[in-house]
XYZ file of C-alpha atoms in Angstrom:
135
model
C -55.353 -35.181 -9.834
C -52.457 -37.209 -8.435
C -50.084 -38.992 -10.773
C -47.189 -41.315 -10.072
C -45.224 -40.549 -13.213
C -45.542 -39.985 -16.928
C -43.945 -42.543 -19.209
C -43.065 -41.871 -22.813
C -41.470 -43.973 -25.488
C -40.323 -43.033 -28.952
C -39.009 -45.445 -31.565
C -37.828 -43.984 -34.837
C -36.231 -45.560 -37.910
C -35.447 -42.769 -40.356
C -33.405 -45.055 -42.652
C -32.745 -48.764 -43.112
C -29.325 -48.342 -41.519
C -30.388 -46.277 -38.472
C -32.785 -46.910 -35.602
C -33.297 -44.719 -32.535
C -35.166 -45.357 -29.310
C -35.878 -43.131 -26.329
C -37.774 -44.030 -23.165
C -38.455 -41.618 -20.334
C -40.003 -41.624 -16.865
C -40.934 -38.081 -15.847
C -42.136 -36.862 -12.431
C -44.589 -34.038 -13.172
C -44.940 -32.905 -9.541
C -41.188 -32.333 -9.118
C -40.790 -31.481 -12.812
C -37.781 -33.780 -13.219
C -36.708 -36.828 -15.155
C -36.444 -39.878 -12.915
C -35.235 -42.363 -15.526
C -34.272 -42.325 -19.175
C -32.918 -44.785 -21.703
C -31.591 -43.961 -25.152
C -30.502 -46.391 -27.853
C -29.028 -45.777 -31.309
C -28.146 -48.528 -33.757
C -26.368 -48.092 -37.058
C -25.752 -50.988 -39.416
C -24.438 -51.819 -42.832
C -26.755 -54.612 -43.984
C -25.241 -57.815 -42.642
C -21.586 -56.683 -42.603
C -21.386 -54.693 -39.363
C -23.551 -53.203 -36.607
C -22.876 -50.733 -33.783
C -25.322 -50.188 -30.923
C -24.906 -47.325 -28.417
C -26.974 -47.039 -25.220
C -27.321 -44.707 -22.263
C -29.255 -45.569 -19.133
C -30.018 -43.152 -16.304
C -31.962 -43.583 -13.064
C -31.814 -40.628 -10.667
C -29.250 -41.304 -7.936
C -28.756 -44.977 -8.848
C -27.603 -45.633 -12.420
C -25.705 -43.656 -15.010
C -24.347 -46.137 -17.548
C -23.112 -46.034 -21.104
C -22.766 -49.153 -23.236
C -21.872 -50.173 -26.729
C -22.126 -53.402 -28.671
C -20.589 -54.131 -32.009
C -20.534 -56.953 -34.504
C -18.504 -57.395 -37.666
C -18.945 -60.240 -40.121
C -15.546 -61.336 -41.488
C -16.977 -64.025 -43.780
C -20.309 -65.552 -44.768
C -20.380 -67.685 -41.605
C -17.931 -66.120 -39.098
C -18.325 -62.851 -37.187
C -16.673 -60.953 -34.345
C -18.556 -59.580 -31.336
C -17.606 -56.956 -28.742
C -19.480 -55.147 -25.979
C -18.548 -52.859 -23.099
C -20.371 -50.978 -20.355
C -19.139 -47.927 -18.435
C -20.648 -46.836 -15.105
C -20.178 -43.079 -14.624
C -21.186 -43.133 -10.947
C -18.268 -45.378 -9.986
C -16.034 -44.234 -12.837
C -15.151 -47.672 -14.200
C -15.734 -50.087 -17.057
C -17.989 -52.633 -15.391
C -18.441 -55.190 -18.172
C -16.574 -56.206 -21.291
C -17.426 -59.045 -23.670
C -15.482 -60.367 -26.649
C -16.532 -63.235 -28.836
C -17.015 -64.950 -32.120
C -20.193 -66.016 -33.896
C -20.649 -68.922 -36.267
C -23.587 -69.348 -38.637
C -24.801 -72.718 -39.771
C -26.735 -72.147 -42.982
C -29.621 -69.744 -42.568
C -31.114 -71.753 -39.763
C -29.131 -70.993 -36.637
C -26.196 -69.081 -35.201
C -23.860 -69.891 -32.322
C -22.206 -67.067 -30.329
C -19.281 -67.896 -28.029
C -17.823 -65.184 -25.834
C -15.592 -64.348 -22.896
C -16.841 -61.777 -20.365
C -14.897 -59.679 -17.881
C -16.882 -58.078 -15.049
C -15.754 -55.507 -12.462
C -17.569 -53.779 -9.611
C -20.325 -56.392 -9.378
C -20.146 -58.704 -6.370
C -22.922 -60.949 -7.728
C -20.975 -62.110 -10.798
C -17.631 -63.798 -11.372
C -14.784 -61.666 -12.702
C -14.355 -63.858 -15.801
C -17.017 -66.014 -17.438
C -17.560 -67.944 -20.643
C -20.852 -67.672 -22.503
C -22.644 -69.519 -25.237
C -25.777 -68.308 -27.000
C -27.739 -70.186 -29.655
C -30.024 -68.284 -32.033
C -32.350 -70.588 -33.874
C -33.771 -69.404 -37.207
C -31.167 -66.665 -37.456
C -31.100 -65.195 -40.962
């Protein structure tokens, strides 16, 4: 029996404020992990949220990222995200922004991104994201 790889995925939500996810690509012939991704999110209802991630691909990617959001009023929130690449030893992406809700129908996120160590993207960029039916 010849296999390419074994893939596994586990999603777990032990409480309303915590969700965990783990995804794995395992090479049974070499008995090693080729790729893995882990995600943990903690939240306090609609007030704040923190998301932590790790991503690993053998010999290519070893990254750690976090995203956070904090609602300062009913309609205004703050956003932040950062990504660290352990293989090059640098923060490769940072994003800071503000979100604005319009009723319970849609949300507008505006942010400024700073990118290092990626030749395919500009060093500084402005982003705009619209979430329709965001409640």
